[in-house]
């Protein structure tokens, strides 16, 4: 007869504090296919550890274990799970049934991991329960069954994938004598059908039913007695998967989804509290995004009617050649002609260059611009001290400096710059005002403004302008004004040697401010989402701890690490998806409420893109924050997990 199990020099040692405890010592054992073997021994003799090693739940420290001539010593956890799934069926003393699912569903679990077709495995589970006298009780939960009935469900579960090897750990230990005898008779019948049955027991009355009794003491085999020769029966057929790989994976995913829903339903309050963090986090993000978009659109619509349009005119045919000397086609007469137009509110000729600026031996390089007195009003630059030029056409030697220039020239002297004489190039000028620094310039840029006539007549080699800035009158259509300016300059120049740029500084500033505030508020709202995400991880870790025993049972009946990981990942993602959907729904209700409470000051504009991003975020949160608990569950020791009940 073929040996189905072979152990060679098996050793197992556990750590007990700092002292190692040798539980199994030099175990050599062969078990033939179709044998019924009892492993006996007192408590602490090592019989349960031996059963765990034979069942590929535990790994020996030394030696070899062969199942059907396959050495298990170097197998990965998933390959060991495959051996348990395809060759071994466990019958435990405490049954180890899932309390929240029916007897039928309990029996089906190993077949799910074996990738059996749904209809096939369900029918086989029904047939097994009927054969074991449980017809009509398929949909009863374990708590609704007696101890003997629960053990028969456990036997059916062990047989669903074929159960070539049946490992029974004290199968009658928790049963009354009548139920115990029924279980023993069932095991005898299974042995007669060709199953290899190994019973671990301390009861000699149970052991006498076996053809062979192996006695352990202090981790060693002290007796091996055979009352009958090995049988010659053929092994029972294994039930293999009959569907494609993709269909198998789809079925496992569907079953994992159903099990996740059942687990969530079993702890409804905890699930709801976990979802609450995601619900409020997603609702906060979506609502803030909608409020930000509403505020932006409202602001843009409001400033459309403001008369703050500014038009800038530059020489040249394009911005690439506008600073070429040959393209300096704007002259002071152009500015004077434009100033008389009805659509012009104010105007400033501009001549820009770079010069060394000197005060008390302190020299800095600054941007020096000749401007009209309305330049500051046009560009929204505030005069902090002093006043703008009294006259910009008489070449007065006056200067307005910005705050950066004041700090660069006067900070060390601790004097008031107003009235001080500074040199711009070789021209002495008196500081008459201090303006705020240019908002759109680099932070360390220095600016000095002189009357345009001063630069034109005292510092420039030719009477040409670098630009003209025009502020249009309120309620003036900027597009029409640009066309009028274009016609006027074409008439004066005869050719198109200038560029007109219609800009709206107020609009750009408000858009930028709106974006910054939206991002800041969105970041604050995201904190709530992050807290909810950490709550998901925390609760999933609690769930893994609470379901340690369930994880052990699933591993014992053949679940791969990936199956366990998928189980908890799906649960985490499901919690976040449901929470995300409810969060989006809550934001759709909260947005109009905010608008109503604010009396129309706030408006919300929702978009499907925002909802899609929020939905994707909730999925990603489930995957990211569910990964750690799922990985922890997948790496649990099945022996330790089973013992945690």
C-alpha positions as a printed Julia matrix, in Angstrom:
645×3 Matrix{Float64}:
   0.0     0.0     0.0
   1.27    3.51   -0.86
   2.41    5.71    1.99
   0.35    8.92    1.96
   2.16   10.54    4.91
   5.81   10.17    5.84
   7.66   11.97    8.64
  11.47   11.78    8.88
  13.34   13.01   11.96
  10.77   15.67   12.78
  11.7    18.15   15.54
   9.68   21.05   16.93
  10.82   23.51   19.56
   8.91   26.45   21.04
  10.3    29.36   23.01
   9.01   29.63   26.56
  10.49   32.92   27.65
  14.23   32.46   27.29
  14.0    28.67   27.68
  13.41   26.55   24.54
  10.9    23.74   24.95
  11.3    20.71   22.7
   7.78   19.54   21.94
   8.63   16.89   19.33
  11.86   14.9    19.21
  13.05   12.79   16.3
   9.62   11.69   15.05
   9.77    9.05   12.33
   6.43    7.84   11.07
   4.73    6.53    7.93
   0.99    6.29    7.41
  -0.42    4.3     4.5
  -3.29    5.55    2.38
  -6.6     4.32    3.77
  -5.33    3.7     7.3
  -7.25    4.7    10.41
  -4.72    5.83   12.98
  -5.15    7.09   16.52
  -2.44    9.28   18.05
  -2.64    9.08   21.83
  -0.89   10.8    24.64
  -1.38   12.78   27.79
  -1.79   16.54   27.76
   1.51   18.13   26.76
   2.81   15.0    25.04
   2.99   16.78   21.66
   0.12   15.02   19.89
  -1.65   18.28   18.87
   1.64   19.74   17.59
   2.19   16.56   15.56
  -1.3    16.86   14.09
  -0.67   20.52   13.18
   2.55   19.57   11.39
   0.88   16.67    9.52
  -1.95   19.07    8.6
   0.55   21.67    7.27
  -0.66   24.23    9.81
   2.71   24.27   11.56
   6.23   23.83   10.24
   8.83   21.58   11.87
  12.18   23.02   12.91
  13.95   20.03   11.4
  13.24   16.91    9.4
  10.95   16.23    6.47
   7.21   15.82    5.99
   6.03   14.18    2.78
   2.38   14.28    1.7
   1.8    12.04   -1.32
   5.59   12.01   -1.77
   5.73   15.82   -1.89
   8.25   17.33    0.52
   6.58   20.21    2.36
   9.7    21.57    4.06
  10.45   24.26    1.49
   6.91   25.1     0.41
   5.56   28.63    0.6
   2.52   29.4     2.8
   0.26   29.44   -0.28
   1.52   26.04   -1.45
   0.95   24.63    2.03
  -2.58   26.06    1.82
  -3.02   24.21   -1.48
  -2.11   20.9     0.21
  -4.62   21.57    3.0
  -7.24   22.56    0.44
  -6.78   19.58   -1.88
  -5.74   16.73    0.42
  -6.67   17.43    4.04
  -9.93   17.9     5.9
  -9.94   19.01    9.56
 -12.44   17.98   12.23
 -11.91   19.98   15.41
 -13.01   19.36   18.97
 -14.69   22.77   19.16
 -16.07   22.47   15.58
 -14.64   25.86   14.52
 -17.69   26.87   12.49
 -18.36   30.45   11.4
 -21.11   31.66   13.76
 -22.67   34.24   11.42
 -23.32   32.01    8.4
 -25.47   28.95    7.77
 -24.42   25.3     7.92
 -24.52   25.15    4.12
 -22.28   28.22    3.8
 -19.83   26.77    6.34
 -19.52   23.56    4.33
 -18.97   25.52    1.1
 -15.98   27.55    2.34
 -13.18   25.11    1.35
 -14.77   24.66   -2.09
 -14.78   28.44   -2.6
 -11.02   28.51   -2.1
 -10.7    25.44   -4.38
 -12.38   27.46   -7.16
 -15.34   25.08   -7.51
 -18.27   26.37   -9.56
 -20.97   27.93   -7.4
 -23.79   25.59   -8.43
 -21.58   22.5    -8.18
 -20.23   23.24   -4.73
 -23.66   24.18   -3.38
 -25.2    20.94   -4.57
 -22.31   18.91   -3.17
 -22.63   20.68    0.18
 -26.37   19.85    0.26
 -25.66   16.22   -0.58
 -23.02   15.89    2.15
 -25.3    17.42    4.79
 -28.11   15.1     3.7
 -25.81   12.06    3.92
 -24.87   13.1     7.45
 -28.52   13.41    8.53
 -28.84   17.2     8.33
 -31.35   17.53    5.53
 -33.63   20.5     6.24
 -31.04   22.19    8.49
 -28.87   23.61    5.72
 -29.83   27.2     6.52
 -29.53   26.91   10.31
 -26.71   28.83   11.93
 -24.33   26.92   14.26
 -26.01   28.38   17.35
 -29.26   26.73   16.23
 -27.67   23.26   16.05
 -26.72   20.76   18.76
 -23.1    19.81   19.4
 -23.42   16.56   17.45
 -25.03   18.37   14.53
 -22.29   21.0    14.51
 -19.65   18.27   14.41
 -21.4    16.66   11.45
 -21.33   20.03    9.68
 -17.6    20.08   10.42
 -17.24   16.59    8.9
 -19.13   17.71    5.78
 -16.79   20.69    5.49
 -13.79   18.34    5.72
 -15.2    16.24    2.85
 -16.32   19.0     0.45
 -13.01   18.92   -1.5
 -12.58   15.15   -1.21
 -10.94   14.89    2.21
  -8.29   12.37    1.18
  -6.79   12.77    4.66
  -9.12   13.4     7.62
  -7.44   14.91   10.7
  -9.76   14.69   13.72
  -8.59   16.5    16.85
 -10.51   15.1    19.86
 -13.62   14.78   17.66
 -15.79   13.49   20.53
 -14.29   15.62   23.3
 -17.16   18.14   23.42
 -19.99   15.66   22.75
 -22.19   13.43   24.87
 -21.65    9.68   24.55
 -24.43    9.14   22.02
 -23.29   11.94   19.71
 -19.69   10.82   20.19
 -20.51    7.3    19.03
 -22.33    8.68   15.98
 -19.25   10.71   15.04
 -16.96    7.69   15.49
 -19.23    5.56   13.32
 -19.13    8.25   10.67
 -15.33    8.27   10.77
 -15.24    4.48   10.5
 -17.54    4.63    7.5
 -15.33    7.26    5.86
 -12.29    5.05    6.45
 -14.08    2.17    4.81
 -14.68    4.42    1.79
 -10.91    4.89    1.44
 -10.26    8.07    3.48
  -7.1     8.13    5.59
  -8.36    9.01    9.08
  -6.05   10.25   11.82
  -7.63   10.77   15.24
  -5.8    12.69   17.96
  -7.19   11.71   21.36
  -6.33   10.96   24.95
  -9.3     8.58   25.3
  -8.41    4.9    24.88
 -12.07    4.07   24.16
 -11.87    6.31   21.1
  -8.45    5.02   20.09
  -9.55    1.35   20.09
 -11.7     2.03   17.01
  -8.51    2.62   14.99
  -6.52   -0.07   13.22
  -3.32    1.46   14.55
  -2.51    3.32   17.76
   0.56    5.54   18.11
   1.42    6.7    21.62
   3.41    9.83   22.35
   5.16   10.78   25.58
   7.25   13.89   26.07
   7.41   14.51   22.34
   8.59   11.03   21.35
   6.83    7.97   19.94
   6.92    5.34   22.68
   4.56    2.82   21.13
   3.16    2.03   17.67
   0.66   -0.84   17.71
  -1.24   -2.12   14.69
  -4.29   -4.33   15.3
  -5.01   -4.85   11.6
  -2.87   -4.87    8.46
  -3.0    -1.75    6.22
  -6.1    -1.72    4.03
  -5.98   -2.11    0.25
  -8.85    0.27   -0.52
  -8.28    2.97   -3.13
  -8.21    6.61   -2.0
 -11.38    8.67   -2.55
 -11.49   10.94   -5.58
 -10.69   14.6    -5.12
 -13.14   17.21   -6.33
 -11.23   19.62   -8.57
 -12.25   22.96  -10.0
 -14.32   22.73  -13.18
 -14.31   26.39  -14.23
 -11.89   28.82  -15.84
  -9.34   30.8   -13.86
 -11.03   34.16  -14.45
 -14.44   32.75  -13.49
 -12.87   31.24  -10.38
 -11.4    34.6    -9.39
 -14.68   36.34  -10.07
 -16.53   33.82   -7.88
 -14.0    34.24   -5.07
 -14.32   38.02   -5.28
 -18.13   37.79   -5.2
 -17.99   35.46   -2.21
 -15.5    37.75   -0.46
 -17.88   40.66   -1.13
 -20.8    38.74    0.36
 -18.72   37.75    3.4
 -17.63   41.38    3.83
 -21.26   42.54    3.76
 -22.17   39.9     6.34
 -19.28   40.95    8.57
 -20.33   44.6     8.28
 -23.94   43.69    9.04
 -22.87   41.69   12.09
 -21.27   44.86   13.54
 -23.63   47.51   12.22
 -22.99   50.2    14.84
 -19.22   49.92   14.55
 -19.42   49.98   10.76
 -21.63   53.07   10.85
 -19.27   54.89   13.22
 -16.33   53.99   10.99
 -18.18   55.26    7.93
 -19.03   58.51    9.71
 -15.45   59.78    9.42
 -15.41   59.08    5.68
 -18.92   60.49    5.2
 -18.11   63.82    6.87
 -14.63   63.99    5.33
 -15.89   63.47    1.76
 -18.86   65.79    2.4
 -16.51   68.51    3.67
 -14.18   68.24    0.67
 -16.98   68.19   -1.93
 -18.9    71.02   -0.23
 -15.81   73.22    0.1
 -14.94   72.59   -3.57
 -18.49   73.55   -4.55
 -18.41   76.67   -2.36
 -15.02   77.66   -3.79
 -16.22   77.27   -7.36
 -19.4    79.19   -6.52
 -17.43   82.03   -4.94
 -15.06   82.15   -7.91
 -17.83   82.3   -10.48
 -19.75   84.87   -8.45
 -16.67   87.05   -8.08
 -15.87   86.88  -11.78
 -19.41   87.73  -12.71
 -19.44   90.69  -10.31
 -16.19   92.26  -11.56
 -17.23   91.98  -15.18
 -19.22   95.19  -14.67
 -16.43   97.09  -12.93
 -14.74   99.89  -14.93
 -11.23   98.87  -13.97
 -10.0    97.86  -17.42
  -6.42   98.74  -18.2
  -4.91   98.75  -21.68
  -1.17   98.72  -22.29
   0.48   99.71  -25.56
   3.97   98.51  -26.58
   6.16   99.22  -29.61
   6.96   96.49  -32.11
   5.09   93.8   -33.99
   5.38   91.15  -31.27
   6.65   90.75  -27.74
   9.77   89.1   -29.12
  10.99   92.33  -30.75
   9.28   94.99  -28.66
  12.49   95.99  -26.9
  14.55   96.3   -30.06
  15.92   99.82  -30.55
  14.66   99.94  -34.09
  11.11   99.19  -32.86
  10.81  102.04  -30.38
   8.0   103.59  -32.36
   5.92  105.12  -29.54
   6.49  108.82  -28.89
   5.17  111.33  -26.39
   2.85  112.78  -29.04
   1.05  109.42  -29.22
   0.33  109.57  -25.51
  -0.85  113.18  -25.76
  -3.2   112.25  -28.63
  -4.65  109.3   -26.69
  -5.18  111.43  -23.57
  -7.77  113.51  -25.42
  -9.98  110.52  -26.27
 -13.36  110.26  -24.58
 -12.89  106.65  -23.44
  -9.65  107.43  -21.53
  -9.95  107.97  -17.78
  -6.24  108.47  -17.17
  -2.97  107.79  -18.97
   0.72  107.42  -18.25
   3.62  107.48  -20.72
   6.4   105.11  -19.62
  10.12  104.97  -20.3
  11.82  102.05  -18.58
  15.53  101.33  -18.12
  17.95  100.12  -15.5
  20.28  102.45  -13.6
  22.61  102.51  -10.64
  21.01  104.41   -7.73
  23.35  105.96   -5.17
  22.89  107.38   -1.67
  25.7   108.03    0.8
  28.1   105.64   -0.94
  25.46  102.92   -1.04
  24.85  101.91   -4.65
  22.16   99.52   -5.89
  20.87   98.49   -9.29
  17.22   99.43   -9.73
  14.54   99.51  -12.36
  14.09  103.19  -13.21
  10.91  104.16  -14.99
   9.76  107.54  -16.19
   5.99  107.76  -15.64
   3.08  110.13  -15.59
   1.5   111.22  -12.3
  -1.51  108.9   -12.93
   0.72  105.82  -13.27
   0.19  104.82   -9.64
  -3.58  105.11   -9.84
  -3.7   103.13  -13.07
  -1.61  100.28  -11.64
  -3.11  100.3    -8.17
   0.16  101.18   -6.43
  -0.38  102.86   -3.08
   1.69  105.87   -2.03
   2.69  105.18    1.58
   4.44  108.5     2.31
   4.56  111.8     0.47
   2.69  112.58   -2.74
   2.92  111.9    -6.45
   4.59  114.38   -8.78
   3.05  117.85   -8.89
   3.95  118.09  -12.55
   5.18  115.32  -14.84
   5.95  117.37  -17.94
   8.49  119.89  -16.7
  11.42  117.48  -16.1
  11.47  118.16  -12.36
  14.18  116.19  -10.59
  11.85  114.25   -8.28
  11.71  110.57   -7.49
   9.32  108.1    -5.9
  10.96  104.99   -4.5
   9.39  101.71   -3.4
   9.75  100.08    0.01
  12.49   97.71   -1.17
  14.59  100.62   -2.4
  13.99  102.51    0.85
  15.26   99.51    2.84
  18.23   99.02    0.51
  19.38  102.68    0.65
  18.2   104.08    3.99
  17.76  101.21    6.48
  21.26  101.53    7.94
  21.07  105.36    8.2
  17.83  105.38   10.19
  16.62  108.59    8.5
  13.44  109.61    6.74
  13.99  109.23    2.95
  11.56  112.04    2.11
  13.5   115.09    0.97
  16.8   113.2     0.62
  18.86  113.55   -2.55
  19.74  110.35   -4.38
  21.61  109.91   -7.66
  19.94  108.01  -10.46
  22.82  107.43  -12.82
  24.45  110.87  -12.9
  21.23  112.79  -12.26
  20.53  114.01   -8.7
  16.84  113.76   -7.7
  14.89  114.45   -4.51
  12.76  111.68   -2.96
   9.22  113.01   -2.74
   7.28  109.84   -1.93
   7.52  106.19   -0.94
   5.25  103.68   -2.67
   4.44  100.09   -1.83
   6.51   97.46   -3.6
   5.24   96.26   -6.95
   2.95   93.31   -6.22
   3.78   91.28   -9.31
   7.54   91.83   -9.14
  10.14   89.52   -7.57
  10.4    90.06   -3.8
  13.85   91.73   -3.9
  13.29   93.89   -6.98
  13.98   97.63   -6.55
  11.92  100.33   -8.29
  12.42  104.06   -8.74
   9.9   106.23  -10.58
  10.7   109.65  -12.08
   8.55  112.03  -14.09
   8.56  110.79  -17.69
   9.83  114.19  -18.84
  12.86  113.92  -16.54
  13.89  110.59  -18.04
  13.01  111.69  -21.56
  14.98  114.93  -21.53
  17.74  114.33  -18.96
  18.52  110.6   -19.2
  17.39  109.24  -22.56
  19.33  109.42  -25.81
  16.17  109.53  -27.93
  12.59  110.74  -27.29
  10.92  107.33  -27.48
   8.53  105.61  -25.05
   8.71  101.97  -23.99
   4.96  101.76  -23.28
   1.77  103.68  -22.59
  -0.72  102.6   -19.88
  -4.34  103.67  -20.18
  -7.12  103.29  -17.69
 -10.49  103.26  -19.42
 -13.47  105.11  -18.1
 -16.07  103.19  -16.12
 -18.7   101.46  -18.25
 -16.43  101.65  -21.3
 -16.35   98.55  -23.45
 -12.69   97.53  -23.48
 -12.98   95.73  -26.82
 -14.37   98.87  -28.51
 -11.74  101.03  -26.83
  -8.93   98.78  -28.09
 -10.3    99.05  -31.65
 -10.41  102.86  -31.34
  -6.84  102.98  -30.03
  -5.72  100.76  -32.89
  -7.36  103.05  -35.48
  -5.86  106.18  -33.94
  -2.29  104.84  -33.85
  -2.57  103.43  -37.36
  -3.59  106.88  -38.57
  -0.61  108.44  -36.79
   2.02  105.8   -37.72
   0.74  104.64  -41.08
   1.82  101.05  -40.26
   1.07   98.48  -37.55
   4.26   98.91  -35.5
   2.68   98.66  -32.05
   0.94   96.09  -29.84
  -2.1    96.54  -27.63
  -2.58   94.33  -24.59
  -5.97   94.49  -22.85
  -5.48   93.42  -19.23
  -7.66   93.3   -16.16
  -5.49   93.38  -13.05
  -8.4    93.26  -10.67
  -9.78   90.16  -12.29
  -6.45   88.33  -12.15
  -5.88   89.31   -8.54
  -9.29   88.14   -7.44
  -8.94   84.88   -9.37
  -5.61   84.22   -7.65
  -6.99   85.08   -4.23
 -10.02   82.89   -4.79
  -7.83   79.97   -5.78
  -5.56   80.37   -2.74
  -8.48   80.49   -0.32
 -10.12   77.5    -2.0
  -6.94   75.46   -1.69
  -6.44   76.43    1.95
 -10.02   75.59    2.92
  -9.8    72.37    0.92
  -6.68   71.41    2.86
  -8.48   72.02    6.14
 -11.41   69.91    4.96
  -8.98   67.17    3.9
  -7.81   66.89    7.5
 -11.27   65.63    8.43
 -11.01   63.06    5.64
  -7.58   61.98    6.86
  -8.92   61.51   10.4
 -11.74   59.38    8.99
  -9.19   57.36    7.02
  -7.16   56.65   10.14
 -10.41   55.58   11.79
 -10.91   53.03    9.02
  -7.45   51.61    9.6
  -7.98   51.5    13.36
 -11.35   49.74   13.12
 -10.04   47.29   10.53
  -7.16   46.41   12.86
  -9.71   45.87   15.64
 -11.77   43.75   13.26
  -8.74   41.61   12.38
  -8.01   41.09   16.07
 -11.61   40.14   16.8
 -11.73   37.75   13.84
  -8.39   36.09   14.48
 -10.13   32.76   15.05
 -12.09   33.1    11.81
  -8.83   33.79    9.95
  -7.34   30.63   11.45
 -10.33   28.55   10.34
 -10.17   29.92    6.8
  -6.45   29.14    6.63
  -7.05   25.63    7.97
  -9.58   24.84    5.23
  -7.27   26.1     2.48
  -7.43   29.89    2.18
  -4.37   31.45    0.58
  -2.76   34.56    2.03
  -4.15   36.47   -0.94
  -7.67   35.2    -0.1
  -7.42   36.5     3.46
  -5.96   39.79    2.26
  -8.68   40.19   -0.36
 -11.33   39.53    2.29
 -10.26   42.45    4.47
  -9.28   44.76    1.59
 -12.77   44.39    0.1
 -14.3    45.14    3.49
 -12.22   48.31    3.91
 -12.91   49.5     0.35
 -16.61   48.73    0.75
 -16.82   50.8     3.94
 -15.1    53.72    2.21
 -17.16   53.45   -0.98
 -20.44   53.45    0.89
 -19.18   56.27    3.12
 -17.98   58.22    0.05
 -21.34   57.85   -1.7
 -23.2    59.01    1.4
 -20.71   61.86    1.83
 -21.42   63.1    -1.7
 -25.16   62.85   -1.03
 -24.73   64.79    2.23
 -22.79   67.54    0.44
 -25.6    67.91   -2.11
 -27.94   68.6     0.81
 -25.5    70.74    2.82
 -24.58   73.06   -0.09
 -28.06   74.56   -0.59
 -28.48   74.78    3.2
 -25.31   76.89    3.47
 -26.56   79.13    0.67
 -29.9    79.54    2.44
 -28.32   80.25    5.83
 -25.92   82.81    4.32
 -28.77   84.68    2.69
 -27.44   84.13   -0.81
 -23.94   85.45   -0.07
 -22.54   81.95   -0.56
 -23.32   79.9    -3.62
 -22.42   76.3    -4.41
 -21.63   74.89   -7.84
 -21.29   71.11   -7.91
 -19.67   69.25  -10.79
 -19.61   65.58  -11.74
 -15.82   65.81  -11.94
 -15.64   66.72   -8.24
 -18.0    63.87   -7.35
 -15.95   61.42   -9.45
 -12.72   62.54   -7.79
 -14.3    62.22   -4.34
 -15.58   58.74   -5.21
 -12.12   57.74   -6.46
 -10.55   59.17   -3.3
 -12.82   57.07   -1.09
 -11.8    53.96   -3.06
  -8.13   54.86   -2.75
  -8.52   55.49    0.98
 -10.03   52.02    1.42
  -7.13   50.45   -0.48
  -4.37   52.43    1.24
  -5.69   52.34    4.79
  -7.08   48.82    4.49
  -3.8    47.4     3.23
  -1.99   47.28    6.59
  -4.77   45.46    8.48
  -5.31   43.09    5.53
  -1.6    42.33    5.33
  -1.49   41.73    9.07
  -4.41   39.29    8.77
  -2.84   37.45    5.82
   0.42   36.87    7.71
  -1.13   35.38   10.84
   0.0    31.98   12.11
  -2.93   29.56   11.57
  -2.13   27.55   14.71
  -2.07   30.64   16.91
  -5.21   31.97   15.21
  -7.15   28.74   15.78
  -6.15   28.73   19.45
  -7.49   32.26   19.99
 -11.14   31.21   20.36
